[in-house]
Amino acid sequence: MSDANDANGATGAARTESASGGPAGRRVRVVLVDDHRMFRTGVQAEIGQTETTGVEVVGEAADVDQAVSVITATRPEVVLLDVHLPGGGGVEVLRRCAPLMADAEQPVRFLALSVSDAAEDVIGVIRGGARGYVTKTITGSDLVASIFRVQEGDAVFSPRLAGFVLDAFASTDAPPVDEDLDRLTQREREVLRLIARGYAYKEIAKQLYISVKTVESHVSAVLRKLQLSNRHELTRWATARRLV
């Protein structure tokens, strides 16, 4: 989380609030849900200094079942939720936690925090009930401000992602079905987009917190499923579908 540009529009008015100790010395209880332990550790180190940030990390989870269990047990005010998780993804967590979100007295609110900036991922979790969506390039201070805004019931988005949501909810047309794209897993779609954007395998591995061998395996699977021969054909395929 190092690029402040992605978060400038995400926090909006919250930038007038100090991240130190939270707004007016308030506290917020947070659960981290992400399948990469190193990323969770990094977020915890960045925002979890409660006396400074006002954020108290009360639990962590690496998959859907763990997430539902921890969230139910701890009843945090905000959940930082990755979109792609083992067991059904962030949307499944939202579905199973719907009663907690609907609790009028002690609602659990969700803020998606993901490496993906794909429109379908953003729209999927917002339709599922998340209050916002920011990407993992957000800075620690802006993430803290975003957490407090979500706690207050505001909607928070990284700048260009808000347009996806506005367009999606303004349209009454159902999105077209793409059978080829539907063959790919969420992780394969992530790798596909990064390949199409010109990232090297090492860069993709770093972005997604996976090994280079795993990236190679995903690329091979994508090429096989789409019946393509190389990354150049893959890039043309992704560009034609406006996935880049």
Coordinates of N, CA and C in Angstrom, one line a residue:
M1 N 0.8 -1.2 0.0 CA 0.0 0.0 0.0 C 0.9 1.2 0.0
S2 N 1.2 1.7 -1.2 CA 2.2 2.8 -1.2 C 1.8 3.9 -2.1
D3 N 0.9 3.8 -3.0 CA 0.6 4.8 -4.0 C -0.6 5.6 -3.6
A4 N -0.4 6.9 -3.2 CA -1.5 7.7 -2.7 C -2.4 8.1 -3.7
N5 N -2.0 8.1 -5.0 CA -2.9 8.6 -6.1 C -4.2 7.9 -6.2
D6 N -4.2 6.6 -5.9 CA -5.4 5.8 -6.0 C -6.4 6.1 -4.9
A7 N -5.9 6.7 -3.8 CA -6.8 6.9 -2.7 C -7.3 8.3 -2.6
N8 N -6.7 9.2 -3.4 CA -7.1 10.6 -3.2 C -8.6 10.9 -3.3
G9 N -9.2 10.2 -4.2 CA -10.7 10.4 -4.3 C -11.4 9.4 -3.4
A10 N -10.7 8.4 -2.8 CA -11.4 7.4 -2.0 C -11.8 8.0 -0.7
T11 N -11.0 8.9 -0.1 CA -11.3 9.4 1.2 C -12.1 10.7 1.2
G12 N -12.0 11.5 0.1 CA -12.8 12.7 0.0 C -12.7 13.6 1.3
A13 N -13.8 13.9 1.9 CA -13.9 14.8 3.0 C -13.1 14.2 4.2
A14 N -12.9 12.9 4.2 CA -12.3 12.2 5.3 C -10.8 12.7 5.4
R15 N -10.3 13.3 4.4 CA -8.9 13.7 4.4 C -8.7 14.9 5.4
T16 N -9.8 15.5 5.8 CA -9.7 16.6 6.8 C -9.7 16.1 8.2
E17 N -9.9 14.7 8.3 CA -9.8 14.1 9.6 C -8.4 13.5 9.8
S18 N -7.9 13.6 11.0 CA -6.6 13.0 11.3 C -6.7 11.6 11.5
A19 N -5.8 10.8 10.8 CA -5.8 9.3 11.0 C -5.3 9.0 12.4
S20 N -4.6 9.9 13.1 CA -4.1 9.7 14.4 C -5.1 9.5 15.5
G21 N -5.3 8.3 15.9 CA -6.3 8.1 16.9 C -7.7 8.1 16.4
G22 N -7.9 8.2 15.1 CA -9.2 8.2 14.5 C -9.9 9.6 14.7
P23 N -11.0 9.9 14.0 CA -11.6 11.2 14.2 C -12.1 11.4 15.6
A24 N -11.6 12.5 16.2 CA -12.0 12.9 17.5 C -11.7 11.8 18.5
G25 N -10.6 11.1 18.3 CA -10.2 10.0 19.2 C -11.0 8.8 19.3
R26 N -11.9 8.6 18.2 CA -12.7 7.4 18.2 C -12.0 6.2 17.9
R27 N -12.6 5.0 18.1 CA -12.0 3.7 17.9 C -13.0 2.9 16.9
V28 N -12.4 2.0 16.2 CA -13.2 1.2 15.3 C -12.6 -0.2 15.3
R29 N -13.4 -1.2 15.5 CA -13.0 -2.6 15.6 C -13.1 -3.2 14.2
V30 N -12.0 -3.9 13.7 CA -11.9 -4.3 12.3 C -11.5 -5.8 12.3
V31 N -12.0 -6.5 11.3 CA -11.6 -7.9 10.9 C -10.9 -7.8 9.5
L32 N -9.8 -8.4 9.4 CA -9.1 -8.5 8.1 C -9.4 -9.9 7.4
V33 N -9.9 -9.8 6.2 CA -10.1 -11.1 5.5 C -9.4 -11.1 4.2
D34 N -8.4 -11.9 4.1 CA -7.5 -12.0 2.9 C -6.8 -13.3 3.0
D35 N -6.7 -14.0 1.8 CA -6.0 -15.3 1.8 C -4.5 -15.3 1.8
H36 N -3.9 -14.1 1.8 CA -2.5 -14.0 1.8 C -2.0 -13.5 3.2
R37 N -1.4 -14.4 4.0 CA -1.0 -14.1 5.3 C 0.0 -12.9 5.4
M38 N 0.9 -12.8 4.4 CA 1.9 -11.7 4.4 C 1.2 -10.4 4.2
F39 N 0.1 -10.4 3.4 CA -0.6 -9.1 3.2 C -1.3 -8.7 4.5
R40 N -2.0 -9.7 5.1 CA -2.7 -9.4 6.4 C -1.7 -8.8 7.4
T41 N -0.5 -9.4 7.5 CA 0.5 -9.0 8.4 C 0.9 -7.5 8.1
G42 N 1.0 -7.2 6.8 CA 1.4 -5.9 6.4 C 0.3 -4.9 6.8
V43 N -0.9 -5.2 6.5 CA -2.0 -4.3 6.9 C -2.1 -4.1 8.4
Q44 N -2.0 -5.2 9.1 CA -2.0 -5.1 10.6 C -0.9 -4.1 11.1
A45 N 0.3 -4.3 10.5 CA 1.4 -3.4 10.9 C 1.2 -1.9 10.5
E46 N 0.5 -1.8 9.4 CA 0.3 -0.4 8.9 C -0.8 0.3 9.6
I47 N -1.9 -0.3 9.9 CA -3.1 0.4 10.5 C -3.5 -0.1 11.9
G48 N -2.9 -1.1 12.4 CA -3.3 -1.7 13.6 C -2.7 -1.2 14.9
Q49 N -1.9 -0.1 14.8 CA -1.4 0.6 16.0 C -2.5 1.4 16.6
T50 N -3.3 0.8 17.5 CA -4.6 1.3 17.9 C -4.4 2.7 18.5
E51 N -3.4 2.9 19.4 CA -3.2 4.2 20.0 C -3.0 5.3 19.1
T52 N -2.4 5.0 17.9 CA -2.1 6.0 16.9 C -3.2 6.1 15.9
T53 N -3.8 5.0 15.4 CA -4.7 5.1 14.3 C -6.2 5.0 14.7
G54 N -6.4 4.5 15.9 CA -7.8 4.3 16.4 C -8.4 3.0 15.9
V55 N -7.6 2.2 15.1 CA -8.1 0.9 14.5 C -7.7 -0.2 15.4
E56 N -8.6 -1.0 15.8 CA -8.3 -2.2 16.6 C -8.6 -3.5 15.8
V57 N -7.6 -4.2 15.3 CA -7.8 -5.4 14.6 C -8.2 -6.5 15.5
V58 N -9.4 -7.0 15.4 CA -9.9 -8.0 16.4 C -10.0 -9.4 15.9
G59 N -9.6 -9.6 14.6 CA -9.6 -10.9 14.0 C -9.1 -10.9 12.6
E60 N -8.7 -12.1 12.1 CA -8.3 -12.3 10.7 C -8.9 -13.6 10.2
A61 N -9.0 -13.7 8.9 CA -9.5 -14.9 8.2 C -8.9 -15.0 6.9
A62 N -8.7 -16.3 6.4 CA -8.1 -16.5 5.1 C -9.0 -17.1 4.1
D63 N -10.2 -17.5 4.5 CA -11.1 -18.1 3.5 C -12.6 -17.8 4.0
V64 N -13.5 -18.2 3.2 CA -14.9 -17.9 3.4 C -15.4 -18.4 4.8
D65 N -15.2 -19.7 5.1 CA -15.7 -20.3 6.3 C -15.0 -19.6 7.5
Q66 N -13.7 -19.4 7.5 CA -13.1 -18.7 8.6 C -13.6 -17.3 8.8
A67 N -13.8 -16.6 7.6 CA -14.3 -15.2 7.7 C -15.7 -15.1 8.4
V68 N -16.6 -16.0 8.0 CA -18.0 -16.0 8.6 C -17.9 -16.3 10.0
S69 N -17.0 -17.3 10.4 CA -16.9 -17.6 11.8 C -16.3 -16.5 12.7
V70 N -15.3 -15.9 12.2 CA -14.6 -14.8 12.9 C -15.5 -13.6 13.0
I71 N -16.1 -13.2 11.9 CA -17.0 -12.1 11.9 C -18.2 -12.3 12.9
T72 N -18.8 -13.4 12.8 CA -19.9 -13.7 13.7 C -19.5 -13.7 15.2
A73 N -18.3 -14.2 15.5 CA -17.8 -14.3 16.9 C -17.4 -12.9 17.4
T74 N -16.8 -12.1 16.6 CA -16.3 -10.8 17.1 C -17.2 -9.6 16.8
R75 N -18.1 -9.7 15.9 CA -19.0 -8.6 15.6 C -18.3 -7.3 15.4
P76 N -17.3 -7.2 14.4 CA -16.6 -5.9 14.2 C -17.5 -4.9 13.6
E77 N -17.0 -3.7 13.7 CA -17.8 -2.6 13.0 C -17.5 -2.5 11.5
V78 N -16.3 -2.9 11.1 CA -15.9 -2.9 9.7 C -15.1 -4.1 9.4
V79 N -15.3 -4.7 8.3 CA -14.6 -5.9 7.7 C -13.8 -5.4 6.5
L80 N -12.5 -5.6 6.5 CA -11.8 -5.3 5.2 C -11.8 -6.7 4.5
L81 N -12.4 -6.7 3.3 CA -12.7 -7.9 2.6 C -12.0 -8.0 1.3
D82 N -11.2 -9.1 1.1 CA -10.7 -9.3 -0.2 C -11.8 -9.9 -1.1
V83 N -11.7 -9.7 -2.4 CA -12.8 -10.1 -3.3 C -12.6 -11.6 -3.6
H84 N -11.4 -12.1 -3.8 CA -11.1 -13.4 -4.2 C -10.6 -14.2 -3.0
L85 N -11.4 -15.2 -2.6 CA -11.1 -16.0 -1.4 C -11.4 -17.4 -1.7
P86 N -10.7 -18.4 -1.1 CA -11.1 -19.8 -1.2 C -12.4 -20.0 -0.6
G87 N -13.3 -20.8 -1.2 CA -14.6 -21.1 -0.6 C -15.7 -20.3 -1.2
G88 N -15.5 -19.5 -2.2 CA -16.6 -18.8 -2.8 C -16.4 -17.3 -3.0
G89 N -15.4 -16.7 -2.5 CA -15.1 -15.3 -2.7 C -15.8 -14.4 -1.7
G90 N -15.4 -13.1 -1.9 CA -16.0 -12.1 -1.0 C -17.5 -12.0 -1.1
V91 N -18.1 -12.3 -2.2 CA -19.5 -12.2 -2.4 C -20.2 -13.3 -1.5
E92 N -19.6 -14.4 -1.4 CA -20.2 -15.5 -0.5 C -20.1 -15.1 1.0
V93 N -19.0 -14.4 1.4 CA -19.0 -13.9 2.7 C -20.1 -12.9 3.0
L94 N -20.3 -12.0 2.0 CA -21.4 -11.0 2.2 C -22.8 -11.7 2.3
R95 N -23.0 -12.7 1.4 CA -24.3 -13.4 1.4 C -24.5 -14.0 2.8
R96 N -23.5 -14.7 3.3 CA -23.7 -15.4 4.6 C -23.7 -14.4 5.8
C97 N -23.2 -13.2 5.6 CA -23.2 -12.3 6.7 C -24.3 -11.2 6.6
A98 N -25.3 -11.5 5.6 CA -26.3 -10.5 5.4 C -27.1 -10.1 6.7
P99 N -27.4 -11.1 7.6 CA -28.1 -10.7 8.8 C -27.4 -9.8 9.7
L100 N -26.0 -9.9 9.7 CA -25.2 -9.0 10.5 C -25.2 -7.6 9.9
M101 N -25.2 -7.5 8.6 CA -25.2 -6.2 7.9 C -26.5 -5.5 8.2
A102 N -27.6 -6.3 8.3 CA -28.9 -5.8 8.5 C -29.3 -5.4 9.9
D103 N -28.4 -5.7 10.8 CA -28.7 -5.5 12.3 C -28.7 -3.9 12.5
A104 N -29.9 -3.4 12.8 CA -30.0 -2.0 13.0 C -29.2 -1.4 14.1
E105 N -29.0 -2.1 15.2 CA -28.4 -1.6 16.4 C -26.8 -1.7 16.3
Q106 N -26.4 -2.8 15.7 CA -24.9 -3.1 15.6 C -24.5 -3.6 14.3
P107 N -24.7 -2.8 13.2 CA -24.4 -3.4 11.9 C -22.9 -3.6 11.6
V108 N -22.6 -4.7 10.9 CA -21.3 -5.0 10.5 C -21.2 -4.5 9.0
R109 N -20.2 -3.6 8.8 CA -20.1 -3.0 7.5 C -18.9 -3.5 6.8
F110 N -18.9 -3.6 5.5 CA -17.8 -4.2 4.7 C -17.2 -3.2 3.8
L111 N -15.9 -3.2 3.7 CA -15.1 -2.4 2.8 C -14.2 -3.4 2.0
A112 N -14.4 -3.5 0.7 CA -13.6 -4.4 -0.1 C -12.2 -3.8 -0.3
L113 N -11.2 -4.6 -0.1 CA -9.8 -4.2 -0.3 C -9.2 -5.2 -1.2
S114 N -8.9 -4.9 -2.4 CA -8.5 -5.9 -3.4 C -7.5 -5.4 -4.4
V115 N -6.7 -6.3 -4.9 CA -5.8 -6.0 -6.0 C -6.5 -5.7 -7.3
S116 N -7.7 -6.3 -7.4 CA -8.5 -6.2 -8.6 C -9.2 -4.9 -8.8
D117 N -9.2 -4.3 -10.0 CA -9.9 -3.1 -10.2 C -10.9 -3.4 -11.4
A118 N -11.3 -4.6 -11.5 CA -12.2 -5.0 -12.6 C -13.7 -4.7 -12.3
A119 N -14.4 -4.2 -13.2 CA -15.7 -3.7 -13.0 C -16.6 -4.8 -12.4
E120 N -16.5 -6.0 -12.9 CA -17.4 -7.1 -12.4 C -17.1 -7.4 -10.9
D121 N -15.9 -7.2 -10.5 CA -15.6 -7.5 -9.1 C -16.1 -6.4 -8.2
V122 N -16.0 -5.2 -8.7 CA -16.5 -4.0 -7.9 C -18.0 -4.1 -7.8
I123 N -18.7 -4.3 -8.9 CA -20.1 -4.3 -8.9 C -20.7 -5.5 -8.1
G124 N -20.0 -6.7 -8.2 CA -20.4 -7.9 -7.5 C -20.5 -7.7 -6.0
V125 N -19.4 -7.1 -5.4 CA -19.4 -7.0 -3.9 C -20.3 -5.8 -3.5
I126 N -20.5 -4.8 -4.3 CA -21.4 -3.7 -4.0 C -22.8 -4.2 -4.0
R127 N -23.2 -5.0 -5.0 CA -24.5 -5.6 -5.0 C -24.7 -6.5 -3.8
G128 N -23.6 -7.1 -3.4 CA -23.7 -8.0 -2.2 C -23.8 -7.3 -0.9
G129 N -23.6 -6.0 -0.9 CA -23.8 -5.2 0.4 C -22.6 -4.5 0.9
A130 N -21.5 -4.6 0.3 CA -20.3 -3.8 0.7 C -20.5 -2.3 0.6
R131 N -20.0 -1.6 1.5 CA -20.2 -0.1 1.6 C -19.1 0.6 0.7
G132 N -18.1 -0.1 0.2 CA -17.1 0.6 -0.6 C -16.1 -0.4 -1.1
Y133 N -15.2 0.1 -1.9 CA -14.2 -0.7 -2.6 C -13.0 0.1 -2.9
V134 N -11.8 -0.3 -2.3 CA -10.6 0.4 -2.6 C -9.6 -0.6 -3.0
T135 N -8.6 -0.2 -3.8 CA -7.6 -1.2 -4.2 C -6.4 -1.1 -3.3
K136 N -5.5 -2.2 -3.4 CA -4.4 -2.3 -2.5 C -3.3 -1.4 -2.6
T137 N -3.4 -0.4 -3.6 CA -2.4 0.6 -3.7 C -2.7 1.8 -2.8
I138 N -3.8 1.7 -2.0 CA -4.1 2.8 -1.1 C -3.1 2.9 0.0
T139 N -2.8 4.1 0.5 CA -1.9 4.3 1.6 C -2.5 3.9 2.9
G140 N -1.7 3.7 3.9 CA -2.2 3.3 5.2 C -3.1 4.4 5.8
S141 N -2.7 5.6 5.7 CA -3.5 6.7 6.3 C -4.8 6.9 5.6
D142 N -4.8 6.7 4.3 CA -6.1 6.8 3.6 C -7.0 5.6 3.8
L143 N -6.4 4.5 4.1 CA -7.2 3.3 4.4 C -7.9 3.5 5.8
V144 N -7.1 4.0 6.7 CA -7.7 4.3 8.0 C -8.9 5.3 7.9
A145 N -8.7 6.3 7.1 CA -9.8 7.3 6.9 C -11.0 6.7 6.3
S146 N -10.7 5.8 5.3 CA -11.8 5.1 4.6 C -12.6 4.2 5.6
I147 N -11.8 3.5 6.5 CA -12.5 2.6 7.4 C -13.4 3.4 8.3
F148 N -13.0 4.6 8.8 CA -13.9 5.4 9.6 C -15.1 5.9 8.9
R149 N -14.9 6.2 7.6 CA -16.1 6.6 6.8 C -17.1 5.5 6.6
V150 N -16.6 4.3 6.4 CA -17.5 3.2 6.3 C -18.2 2.9 7.6
Q151 N -17.5 3.0 8.7 CA -18.1 2.8 10.0 C -19.3 3.8 10.2
E152 N -19.1 5.0 9.6 CA -20.2 6.0 9.8 C -21.3 5.8 8.8
G153 N -21.2 4.8 7.9 CA -22.2 4.5 6.9 C -22.0 5.1 5.6
D154 N -20.9 5.8 5.3 CA -20.6 6.4 4.0 C -20.2 5.3 3.0
A155 N -20.3 5.7 1.8 CA -19.8 4.8 0.7 C -18.4 5.3 0.3
V156 N -17.4 4.5 0.1 CA -16.1 4.9 -0.2 C -15.5 4.1 -1.4
F157 N -15.0 4.8 -2.4 CA -14.4 4.1 -3.6 C -13.1 4.8 -4.0
S158 N -12.2 4.0 -4.5 CA -11.1 4.5 -5.2 C -11.6 5.3 -6.4
P159 N -10.9 6.3 -6.8 CA -11.5 7.3 -7.8 C -12.2 6.7 -9.0
R160 N -11.5 5.9 -9.8 CA -12.1 5.4 -11.1 C -13.1 4.3 -10.9
L161 N -13.1 3.7 -9.7 CA -14.0 2.6 -9.5 C -15.5 3.1 -9.2
A162 N -15.6 4.3 -8.8 CA -17.0 4.8 -8.5 C -17.8 4.9 -9.8
G163 N -17.1 5.1 -10.9 CA -17.8 5.2 -12.2 C -18.4 3.8 -12.6
F164 N -17.7 2.7 -12.3 CA -18.3 1.4 -12.5 C -19.6 1.2 -11.9
V165 N -19.7 1.7 -10.6 CA -20.9 1.5 -9.8 C -22.0 2.3 -10.3
L166 N -21.7 3.6 -10.6 CA -22.7 4.5 -11.1 C -23.3 4.0 -12.4
D167 N -22.4 3.6 -13.3 CA -22.9 3.0 -14.6 C -23.7 1.8 -14.4
A168 N -23.3 0.9 -13.5 CA -24.0 -0.4 -13.3 C -25.4 -0.1 -12.8
F169 N -25.5 0.7 -11.8 CA -26.8 0.9 -11.1 C -27.7 1.9 -11.9
A170 N -27.1 2.6 -12.8 CA -28.0 3.5 -13.7 C -28.6 2.7 -14.8
S171 N -28.0 1.6 -15.2 CA -28.4 0.8 -16.3 C -29.4 -0.3 -15.8
T172 N -30.5 -0.4 -16.6 CA -31.4 -1.5 -16.3 C -31.2 -2.7 -17.2
D173 N -30.2 -2.7 -18.0 CA -29.9 -3.8 -18.9 C -29.0 -4.8 -18.2
A174 N -29.3 -6.1 -18.3 CA -28.5 -7.1 -17.7 C -27.2 -7.2 -18.5
P175 N -26.0 -7.4 -17.8 CA -24.8 -7.5 -18.5 C -24.7 -8.8 -19.4
P176 N -24.1 -8.6 -20.6 CA -24.1 -9.8 -21.5 C -23.3 -10.9 -20.9
V177 N -23.7 -12.1 -21.3 CA -23.0 -13.3 -20.9 C -21.8 -13.6 -21.8
D178 N -20.6 -13.8 -21.3 CA -19.4 -14.1 -22.1 C -19.0 -15.5 -21.6
E179 N -19.4 -16.5 -22.4 CA -19.1 -17.9 -22.1 C -17.6 -18.2 -22.0
D180 N -16.8 -17.5 -22.8 CA -15.4 -17.7 -22.8 C -14.8 -17.2 -21.5
L181 N -15.2 -16.0 -21.1 CA -14.7 -15.4 -19.9 C -15.2 -16.2 -18.6
D182 N -16.4 -16.7 -18.7 CA -16.9 -17.5 -17.6 C -16.2 -18.8 -17.3
R183 N -15.4 -19.3 -18.3 CA -14.6 -20.5 -18.1 C -13.4 -20.2 -17.2
L184 N -13.0 -19.0 -17.0 CA -11.9 -18.6 -16.2 C -12.2 -18.4 -14.7
T185 N -11.3 -18.9 -13.9 CA -11.5 -18.6 -12.4 C -11.2 -17.1 -12.2
Q186 N -11.6 -16.6 -11.0 CA -11.3 -15.2 -10.6 C -9.8 -15.0 -10.7
R187 N -9.0 -15.9 -10.2 CA -7.5 -15.7 -10.2 C -7.0 -15.7 -11.6
E188 N -7.5 -16.5 -12.5 CA -7.1 -16.5 -13.9 C -7.4 -15.2 -14.6
R189 N -8.6 -14.6 -14.2 CA -8.9 -13.3 -14.8 C -8.0 -12.3 -14.3
E190 N -7.6 -12.3 -13.1 CA -6.6 -11.3 -12.6 C -5.3 -11.4 -13.3
V191 N -4.8 -12.6 -13.5 CA -3.5 -12.8 -14.2 C -3.7 -12.4 -15.7
L192 N -4.8 -12.7 -16.3 CA -5.1 -12.3 -17.7 C -5.0 -10.8 -17.8
R193 N -5.6 -10.1 -16.9 CA -5.6 -8.6 -17.0 C -4.2 -8.0 -16.9
L194 N -3.5 -8.6 -16.0 CA -2.1 -8.1 -15.8 C -1.2 -8.4 -16.9
I195 N -1.4 -9.6 -17.5 CA -0.6 -10.0 -18.7 C -0.9 -9.0 -19.8
A196 N -2.2 -8.8 -20.0 CA -2.7 -7.9 -21.1 C -2.2 -6.4 -20.9
R197 N -1.9 -6.1 -19.7 CA -1.4 -4.7 -19.4 C 0.1 -4.7 -19.6
G198 N 0.8 -5.8 -19.9 CA 2.2 -5.8 -20.2 C 3.1 -6.1 -19.0
Y199 N 2.5 -6.6 -17.9 CA 3.3 -7.0 -16.7 C 4.1 -8.2 -17.0
A200 N 5.3 -8.3 -16.5 CA 6.1 -9.5 -16.6 C 5.7 -10.5 -15.5
Y201 N 6.0 -11.8 -15.6 CA 5.6 -12.8 -14.7 C 6.0 -12.4 -13.3
K202 N 7.2 -11.9 -13.1 CA 7.7 -11.6 -11.7 C 6.9 -10.5 -11.1
E203 N 6.5 -9.5 -12.0 CA 5.7 -8.4 -11.5 C 4.3 -8.9 -11.1
I204 N 3.7 -9.8 -11.9 CA 2.4 -10.3 -11.5 C 2.5 -11.1 -10.2
A205 N 3.5 -11.9 -10.1 CA 3.7 -12.7 -8.8 C 3.7 -11.7 -7.6
K206 N 4.4 -10.6 -7.8 CA 4.5 -9.7 -6.7 C 3.2 -9.0 -6.4
Q207 N 2.5 -8.6 -7.4 CA 1.2 -8.0 -7.3 C 0.2 -8.9 -6.6
L208 N 0.2 -10.2 -6.9 CA -0.8 -11.1 -6.5 C -0.4 -11.9 -5.3
Y209 N 0.9 -11.7 -4.8 CA 1.4 -12.5 -3.7 C 1.4 -14.0 -4.0
I210 N 1.8 -14.3 -5.2 CA 1.9 -15.7 -5.6 C 3.3 -16.0 -6.2
S211 N 3.7 -17.2 -6.4 CA 5.0 -17.5 -7.0 C 4.9 -17.3 -8.5
V212 N 6.1 -17.2 -9.1 CA 6.2 -17.1 -10.6 C 5.7 -18.4 -11.2
K213 N 6.0 -19.5 -10.6 CA 5.5 -20.8 -11.1 C 4.0 -20.9 -11.2
T214 N 3.3 -20.3 -10.1 CA 1.9 -20.3 -10.1 C 1.4 -19.3 -11.2
V215 N 2.0 -18.2 -11.4 CA 1.6 -17.3 -12.5 C 1.7 -18.1 -13.8
E216 N 2.8 -18.8 -14.1 CA 3.0 -19.6 -15.3 C 1.8 -20.6 -15.5
S217 N 1.5 -21.3 -14.4 CA 0.4 -22.2 -14.4 C -0.9 -21.6 -14.8
H218 N -1.2 -20.4 -14.2 CA -2.5 -19.7 -14.5 C -2.5 -19.3 -16.0
V219 N -1.3 -18.8 -16.5 CA -1.3 -18.4 -17.9 C -1.5 -19.6 -18.8
S220 N -0.9 -20.7 -18.5 CA -1.1 -21.9 -19.3 C -2.6 -22.3 -19.3
A221 N -3.2 -22.2 -18.2 CA -4.6 -22.6 -18.1 C -5.5 -21.7 -18.9
V222 N -5.2 -20.4 -18.8 CA -6.0 -19.4 -19.6 C -5.8 -19.6 -21.1
L223 N -4.6 -19.8 -21.5 CA -4.4 -20.1 -23.0 C -5.1 -21.3 -23.4
R224 N -5.1 -22.4 -22.6 CA -5.8 -23.6 -22.9 C -7.3 -23.4 -23.0
K225 N -7.8 -22.8 -22.0 CA -9.3 -22.6 -21.9 C -9.8 -21.7 -23.1
L226 N -9.0 -20.7 -23.4 CA -9.4 -19.8 -24.5 C -9.0 -20.2 -25.9
Q227 N -8.2 -21.3 -25.9 CA -7.7 -21.8 -27.2 C -6.8 -20.8 -27.9
L228 N -5.9 -20.2 -27.1 CA -5.0 -19.2 -27.7 C -3.6 -19.7 -27.6
S229 N -2.6 -19.2 -28.4 CA -1.3 -19.7 -28.5 C -0.2 -19.0 -27.7
N230 N -0.4 -17.7 -27.5 CA 0.7 -17.0 -26.8 C 0.1 -15.7 -26.1
R231 N 0.9 -15.0 -25.4 CA 0.5 -13.8 -24.6 C 0.0 -12.7 -25.5
H232 N 0.6 -12.6 -26.8 CA 0.1 -11.6 -27.7 C -1.3 -11.8 -28.1
E233 N -1.7 -13.0 -28.4 CA -3.1 -13.3 -28.7 C -4.0 -13.1 -27.5
L234 N -3.4 -13.4 -26.3 CA -4.2 -13.2 -25.1 C -4.5 -11.7 -24.9
T235 N -3.4 -10.9 -25.1 CA -3.6 -9.4 -25.0 C -4.7 -8.9 -25.9
R236 N -4.6 -9.4 -27.2 CA -5.7 -8.9 -28.1 C -7.1 -9.4 -27.7
W237 N -7.1 -10.6 -27.2 CA -8.4 -11.1 -26.7 C -9.0 -10.3 -25.6
A238 N -8.1 -9.9 -24.6 CA -8.6 -9.1 -23.5 C -8.9 -7.7 -23.9
T239 N -8.2 -7.1 -24.8 CA -8.4 -5.8 -25.2 C -9.7 -5.7 -26.0
A240 N -10.0 -6.7 -26.8 CA -11.3 -6.7 -27.6 C -12.5 -6.7 -26.6
R241 N -12.3 -7.3 -25.4 CA -13.4 -7.4 -24.5 C -13.3 -6.3 -23.4
R242 N -12.4 -5.4 -23.6 CA -12.3 -4.2 -22.8 C -12.0 -4.6 -21.3
L243 N -11.2 -5.6 -21.2 CA -10.8 -6.1 -19.8 C -9.5 -5.5 -19.3
V244 N -8.8 -4.8 -20.1 CA -7.5 -4.2 -19.7 C -7.7 -3.0 -18.8

